Amino acid sequence: MTVTPDAPRLHRRAPVWWMILPALVLLVGFLILPYISIVVMSFREASTKAVYGDGFTLAHYTDVIADPFIWGIVWRTVRTALIVTVVTLLLGYPVAYHLARTRSRVASLLYICVISPLLVGLVVRTFAWMIILSNNGIANSWMKALHLIDRPIQLLNTPLGVTIALIHVFLPFVILPLLGNLQAINPEIALAGRSLGASRMRTFFKVTLPLSMPGIQAGSILVFVLSISAYVTPAMLGGSQGRTMAVLVVQYLVDNFRWPAGAALAIFMAVITLAILVVYLRLTARAMRRLP
């Protein structure tokens, strides 16, 4: 048997492939194959006797694209996800920055406050928001006590109520990536800027904020994707006025038993989400390349 010079190198690489094989099997079995199945189902004909018929058709996609009602829900879903992403960034950045720089004993309490919502089920948290946002809930009671309103305003079954609850639900998902990024930035870089005469605010905007762009990018993408695909919170708080694409897809699949149409709707929304992410990644990558 002839041993080639590359044989020892291949032998060294073999354990690495065996280590990633379980993850590769899970990825193909539980992500790629289900996606392929959904794509195929979206082109199947509808049937009243089975999940889908025998033939193939493009009618589900043409119906989705030509329906202004669906476009309205798409716009509401994207708008809600964008608002949630921007607000969580504005609220989460100061918390992450403080946690990354402070050595106070209060930091442990802040860590608990950030992580503790993740330990409670999403249904429980959403139900709590139903109580808070109801006409007789805490939100309306406080606004009446502060003389901001004369009578209760409707927060339940509205896009505003869904947005408020999603901001609370996904706030930790933007704080944690930002915290890791800010902790990796050497504090002496900012101190060097201060020693050269820059103010604290100028040092932040010229040094710290640009260096934290990878954390901003990761956190914003995570929150945007989670917001645009959220189902439990819009279903419980949104009602008919706050209905999102995820709720509509489930209604197609479960309530109306229109699996091919629901699959086409899901693929349509996935394509829109992917297009937005590609544009965002290109813009942020271009911005990061211009950083000093």
Short mmCIF file of C-alpha atoms in Angstrom, two decimals:
data_model
loop_
_atom_site.label_atom_id
_atom_site.label_comp_id
_atom_site.label_asym_id
_atom_site.label_seq_id
_atom_site.Cartn_x
_atom_site.Cartn_y
_atom_site.Cartn_z
CA MET A 1 0.00 0.00 0.00
CA THR A 2 1.37 3.35 -1.06
CA VAL A 3 1.10 6.21 1.41
CA THR A 4 0.83 9.62 -0.20
CA PRO A 5 2.34 12.73 1.43
CA ASP A 6 -1.15 14.10 2.14
CA ALA A 7 -2.23 11.05 4.14
CA PRO A 8 -0.97 12.29 7.56
CA ARG A 9 -2.70 15.63 6.98
CA LEU A 10 -6.03 13.95 6.16
CA HIS A 11 -5.60 11.71 9.20
CA ARG A 12 -5.21 14.78 11.40
CA ARG A 13 -8.36 16.37 9.95
CA ALA A 14 -10.55 13.27 10.38
CA PRO A 15 -11.41 13.80 14.11
CA VAL A 16 -12.60 17.35 13.32
CA TRP A 17 -15.12 16.04 10.78
CA TRP A 18 -16.36 13.43 13.22
CA MET A 19 -16.86 16.15 15.85
CA ILE A 20 -19.06 18.33 13.60
CA LEU A 21 -20.98 15.39 12.12
CA PRO A 22 -23.71 15.29 14.86
CA ALA A 23 -24.33 19.03 14.47
CA LEU A 24 -24.38 18.63 10.67
CA VAL A 25 -26.95 15.83 10.90
CA LEU A 26 -29.16 17.91 13.20
CA LEU A 27 -28.82 20.93 10.89
CA VAL A 28 -29.83 18.96 7.81
CA GLY A 29 -32.54 16.92 9.53
CA PHE A 30 -34.24 19.62 11.55
CA LEU A 31 -33.63 22.78 9.51
CA ILE A 32 -32.77 22.22 5.86
CA LEU A 33 -35.11 19.30 5.14
CA PRO A 34 -38.14 20.95 6.84
CA TYR A 35 -37.49 24.12 4.83
CA ILE A 36 -37.33 22.13 1.61
CA SER A 37 -40.58 20.40 2.59
CA ILE A 38 -42.28 23.78 3.19
CA VAL A 39 -41.07 25.13 -0.15
CA VAL A 40 -42.37 22.06 -2.00
CA MET A 41 -45.69 22.22 -0.15
CA SER A 42 -46.14 25.89 -1.09
CA PHE A 43 -46.30 24.86 -4.78
CA ARG A 44 -48.79 22.03 -4.29
CA GLU A 45 -52.44 22.37 -5.23
CA ALA A 46 -55.05 22.72 -2.49
CA SER A 47 -57.27 19.77 -1.66
CA THR A 48 -60.35 19.23 0.49
CA LYS A 49 -59.55 15.54 1.04
CA ALA A 50 -55.89 15.76 2.05
CA VAL A 51 -53.27 18.23 3.22
CA TYR A 52 -52.52 19.07 -0.43
CA GLY A 53 -53.40 17.83 -3.89
CA ASP A 54 -51.36 15.97 -6.46
CA GLY A 55 -50.48 18.79 -8.83
CA PHE A 56 -48.29 21.87 -8.62
CA THR A 57 -49.33 25.50 -8.99
CA LEU A 58 -48.13 29.08 -8.55
CA ALA A 59 -51.60 30.28 -7.54
CA HIS A 60 -50.76 30.53 -3.83
CA TYR A 61 -47.93 32.97 -4.49
CA THR A 62 -49.91 35.05 -6.97
CA ASP A 63 -52.80 35.25 -4.49
CA VAL A 64 -50.44 36.41 -1.73
CA ILE A 65 -48.74 39.05 -3.89
CA ALA A 66 -52.03 40.39 -5.26
CA ASP A 67 -53.82 40.61 -1.91
CA PRO A 68 -53.65 44.14 -0.37
CA PHE A 69 -54.88 42.75 2.96
CA ILE A 70 -51.77 40.58 3.25
CA TRP A 71 -49.51 43.49 2.24
CA GLY A 72 -51.08 45.52 5.04
CA ILE A 73 -50.22 42.82 7.58
CA VAL A 74 -46.71 42.52 6.11
CA TRP A 75 -46.17 46.26 6.56
CA ARG A 76 -47.54 46.12 10.13
CA THR A 77 -45.25 43.19 10.97
CA VAL A 78 -42.13 44.83 9.52
CA ARG A 79 -42.95 48.19 11.11
CA THR A 80 -43.47 46.60 14.53
CA ALA A 81 -40.20 44.64 14.25
CA LEU A 82 -38.28 47.79 13.24
CA ILE A 83 -39.74 49.84 16.11
CA VAL A 84 -39.00 47.07 18.61
CA THR A 85 -35.41 46.78 17.30
CA VAL A 86 -34.70 50.52 17.49
CA VAL A 87 -36.29 51.00 20.94
CA THR A 88 -34.55 47.95 22.44
CA LEU A 89 -31.23 49.27 21.12
CA LEU A 90 -31.85 52.71 22.66
CA LEU A 91 -32.91 51.18 25.98
CA GLY A 92 -30.42 48.33 26.04
CA TYR A 93 -27.22 50.17 25.08
CA PRO A 94 -26.97 52.29 28.28
CA VAL A 95 -27.64 49.22 30.42
CA ALA A 96 -25.01 47.15 28.59
CA TYR A 97 -22.51 50.02 28.73
CA HIS A 98 -23.05 50.49 32.46
CA LEU A 99 -22.72 46.76 33.16
CA ALA A 100 -19.52 46.59 31.08
CA ARG A 101 -17.84 49.48 32.87
CA THR A 102 -19.14 49.39 36.45
CA ARG A 103 -17.52 47.54 39.34
CA SER A 104 -20.31 48.35 41.74
CA ARG A 105 -22.10 45.71 43.80
CA VAL A 106 -25.31 46.88 42.15
CA ALA A 107 -24.06 45.26 38.93
CA SER A 108 -25.07 41.82 40.22
CA LEU A 109 -28.60 43.07 40.81
CA LEU A 110 -28.68 44.53 37.29
CA TYR A 111 -27.48 41.22 35.84
CA ILE A 112 -30.36 39.48 37.62
CA CYS A 113 -32.84 42.07 36.33
CA VAL A 114 -31.62 41.54 32.76
CA ILE A 115 -31.59 37.74 32.82
CA SER A 116 -34.59 37.04 35.09
CA PRO A 117 -37.25 37.64 32.39
CA LEU A 118 -35.70 34.79 30.39
CA LEU A 119 -36.43 32.44 33.29
CA VAL A 120 -40.18 33.03 33.05
CA GLY A 121 -42.28 31.49 30.31
CA LEU A 122 -43.32 33.71 27.41
CA VAL A 123 -47.01 32.93 27.91
CA VAL A 124 -46.80 34.01 31.55
CA ARG A 125 -45.03 37.26 30.66
CA THR A 126 -47.54 38.01 27.90
CA PHE A 127 -50.45 37.29 30.25
CA ALA A 128 -48.93 39.75 32.74
CA TRP A 129 -48.90 42.38 29.99
CA MET A 130 -52.58 41.64 29.31
CA ILE A 131 -53.31 42.59 32.92
CA ILE A 132 -51.08 45.69 32.80
CA LEU A 133 -52.45 47.02 29.49
CA SER A 134 -56.14 46.34 30.11
CA ASN A 135 -58.56 49.25 30.45
CA ASN A 136 -58.51 48.84 34.24
CA GLY A 137 -54.84 47.84 34.37
CA ILE A 138 -51.82 49.49 35.90
CA ALA A 139 -50.91 51.51 32.79
CA ASN A 140 -54.26 53.24 32.48
CA SER A 141 -54.55 53.71 36.27
CA TRP A 142 -51.17 55.46 36.45
CA MET A 143 -51.89 57.69 33.47
CA LYS A 144 -55.22 58.68 35.03
CA ALA A 145 -53.54 59.32 38.38
CA LEU A 146 -50.99 61.59 36.65
CA HIS A 147 -53.85 63.36 34.82
CA LEU A 148 -52.41 62.39 31.46
CA ILE A 149 -55.74 60.93 30.33
CA ASP A 150 -59.36 61.42 31.35
CA ARG A 151 -60.61 57.99 30.42
CA PRO A 152 -58.87 54.67 29.71
CA ILE A 153 -57.24 54.32 26.32
CA GLN A 154 -57.29 51.01 24.52
CA LEU A 155 -53.90 49.30 24.62
CA LEU A 156 -55.03 45.71 24.32
CA ASN A 157 -55.79 44.36 20.85
CA THR A 158 -53.74 47.13 19.26
CA PRO A 159 -50.31 47.23 17.54
CA LEU A 160 -49.11 49.57 20.32
CA GLY A 161 -49.79 46.96 23.01
CA VAL A 162 -47.95 44.30 20.97
CA THR A 163 -44.98 46.65 20.47
CA ILE A 164 -44.71 47.47 24.18
CA ALA A 165 -44.78 43.82 25.20
CA LEU A 166 -42.28 42.76 22.51
CA ILE A 167 -39.85 45.47 23.65
CA HIS A 168 -39.94 44.01 27.16
CA VAL A 169 -39.68 40.42 25.94
CA PHE A 170 -36.71 40.97 23.61
CA LEU A 171 -34.74 43.60 25.56
CA PRO A 172 -32.33 40.99 27.07
CA PHE A 173 -31.54 39.72 23.56
CA VAL A 174 -29.96 43.06 22.64
CA ILE A 175 -28.30 43.71 26.00
CA LEU A 176 -26.37 40.43 26.19
CA PRO A 177 -24.58 40.65 22.77
CA LEU A 178 -23.82 44.32 23.39
CA LEU A 179 -22.47 43.52 26.86
CA GLY A 180 -20.06 40.93 25.48
CA ASN A 181 -18.85 43.35 22.80
CA LEU A 182 -18.40 46.29 25.19
CA GLN A 183 -16.52 44.14 27.70
CA ALA A 184 -14.09 43.17 24.94
CA ILE A 185 -13.21 46.82 24.23
CA ASN A 186 -10.05 47.86 26.06
CA PRO A 187 -10.98 50.76 28.41
CA GLU A 188 -7.50 52.22 27.91
CA ILE A 189 -8.46 53.17 24.35
CA ALA A 190 -11.12 55.54 25.67
CA LEU A 191 -8.71 56.79 28.33
CA ALA A 192 -6.20 57.58 25.59
CA GLY A 193 -8.82 59.69 23.84
CA ARG A 194 -9.61 61.53 27.06
CA SER A 195 -5.90 62.16 27.68
CA LEU A 196 -5.67 63.82 24.25
CA GLY A 197 -8.26 66.38 25.25
CA ALA A 198 -11.48 64.86 23.97
CA SER A 199 -14.56 65.26 26.12
CA ARG A 200 -16.33 62.24 27.58
CA MET A 201 -19.17 62.58 25.05
CA ARG A 202 -16.79 62.99 22.08
CA THR A 203 -14.76 59.99 23.22
CA PHE A 204 -17.91 57.91 23.38
CA PHE A 205 -19.15 58.84 19.89
CA LYS A 206 -15.70 58.69 18.25
CA VAL A 207 -14.23 55.64 20.03
CA THR A 208 -16.61 53.48 22.05
CA LEU A 209 -19.69 53.62 19.81
CA PRO A 210 -17.83 52.71 16.56
CA LEU A 211 -15.99 49.86 18.30
CA SER A 212 -19.31 48.48 19.59
CA MET A 213 -20.85 48.27 16.10
CA PRO A 214 -20.42 44.46 15.90
CA GLY A 215 -22.48 44.12 19.10
CA ILE A 216 -25.10 46.54 17.79
CA GLN A 217 -25.30 44.59 14.54
CA ALA A 218 -25.64 41.20 16.26
CA GLY A 219 -28.20 42.40 18.81
CA SER A 220 -30.34 44.26 16.29
CA ILE A 221 -30.45 41.31 13.87
CA LEU A 222 -31.37 38.95 16.69
CA VAL A 223 -34.19 41.16 17.96
CA PHE A 224 -35.49 41.95 14.46
CA VAL A 225 -35.70 38.29 13.45
CA LEU A 226 -37.33 37.30 16.75
CA SER A 227 -39.82 40.19 16.52
CA ILE A 228 -40.86 39.54 12.94
CA SER A 229 -41.47 35.85 13.68
CA ALA A 230 -43.06 36.31 17.13
CA TYR A 231 -46.37 34.50 17.51
CA VAL A 232 -47.44 34.20 21.17
CA THR A 233 -47.37 37.88 22.07
CA PRO A 234 -49.17 39.19 18.92
CA ALA A 235 -51.72 36.37 19.19
CA MET A 236 -52.54 37.17 22.84
CA LEU A 237 -52.27 40.97 22.74
CA GLY A 238 -52.86 41.96 19.14
CA GLY A 239 -56.39 40.86 18.39
CA SER A 240 -57.58 41.60 14.86
CA GLN A 241 -55.92 45.06 14.79
CA GLY A 242 -52.49 43.83 15.86
CA ARG A 243 -52.40 40.65 13.79
CA THR A 244 -48.96 39.85 12.36
CA MET A 245 -47.72 37.50 9.65
CA ALA A 246 -46.91 34.71 12.11
CA VAL A 247 -50.47 34.80 13.44
CA LEU A 248 -51.87 34.84 9.91
CA VAL A 249 -49.75 31.83 8.88
CA VAL A 250 -50.99 29.82 11.86
CA GLN A 251 -54.58 30.78 11.02
CA TYR A 252 -54.06 29.52 7.46
CA LEU A 253 -52.56 26.25 8.70
CA VAL A 254 -54.67 25.43 11.76
CA ASP A 255 -57.96 27.31 11.50
CA ASN A 256 -58.50 27.23 7.74
CA PHE A 257 -56.50 24.04 7.05
CA ARG A 258 -54.96 25.68 3.95
CA TRP A 259 -51.48 24.20 4.26
CA PRO A 260 -50.13 25.04 0.76
CA ALA A 261 -51.37 28.65 1.05
CA GLY A 262 -49.95 28.92 4.58
CA ALA A 263 -46.60 27.55 3.38
CA ALA A 264 -46.54 30.10 0.54
CA LEU A 265 -47.29 32.85 3.05
CA ALA A 266 -44.46 31.68 5.31
CA ILE A 267 -41.98 31.55 2.42
CA PHE A 268 -43.12 34.99 1.24
CA MET A 269 -42.45 36.47 4.67
CA ALA A 270 -39.10 34.67 4.95
CA VAL A 271 -38.00 36.18 1.62
CA ILE A 272 -38.97 39.69 2.76
CA THR A 273 -37.11 39.20 6.06
CA LEU A 274 -34.03 37.90 4.25
CA ALA A 275 -34.08 40.86 1.84
CA ILE A 276 -34.24 43.35 4.73
CA LEU A 277 -31.38 41.58 6.53
CA VAL A 278 -29.19 41.55 3.41
CA VAL A 279 -29.69 45.31 2.95
CA TYR A 280 -29.02 45.95 6.65
CA LEU A 281 -25.88 43.79 6.67
CA ARG A 282 -24.49 45.56 3.61
CA LEU A 283 -25.18 49.00 5.08
CA THR A 284 -23.67 48.18 8.47
CA ALA A 285 -20.68 46.39 6.90
CA ARG A 286 -20.02 49.44 4.73
CA ALA A 287 -20.31 51.69 7.80
CA MET A 288 -17.90 49.51 9.78
CA ARG A 289 -15.34 49.54 6.96
CA ARG A 290 -15.28 53.33 7.17
CA LEU A 291 -14.49 53.27 10.87
CA PRO A 292 -11.06 54.60 11.85
#
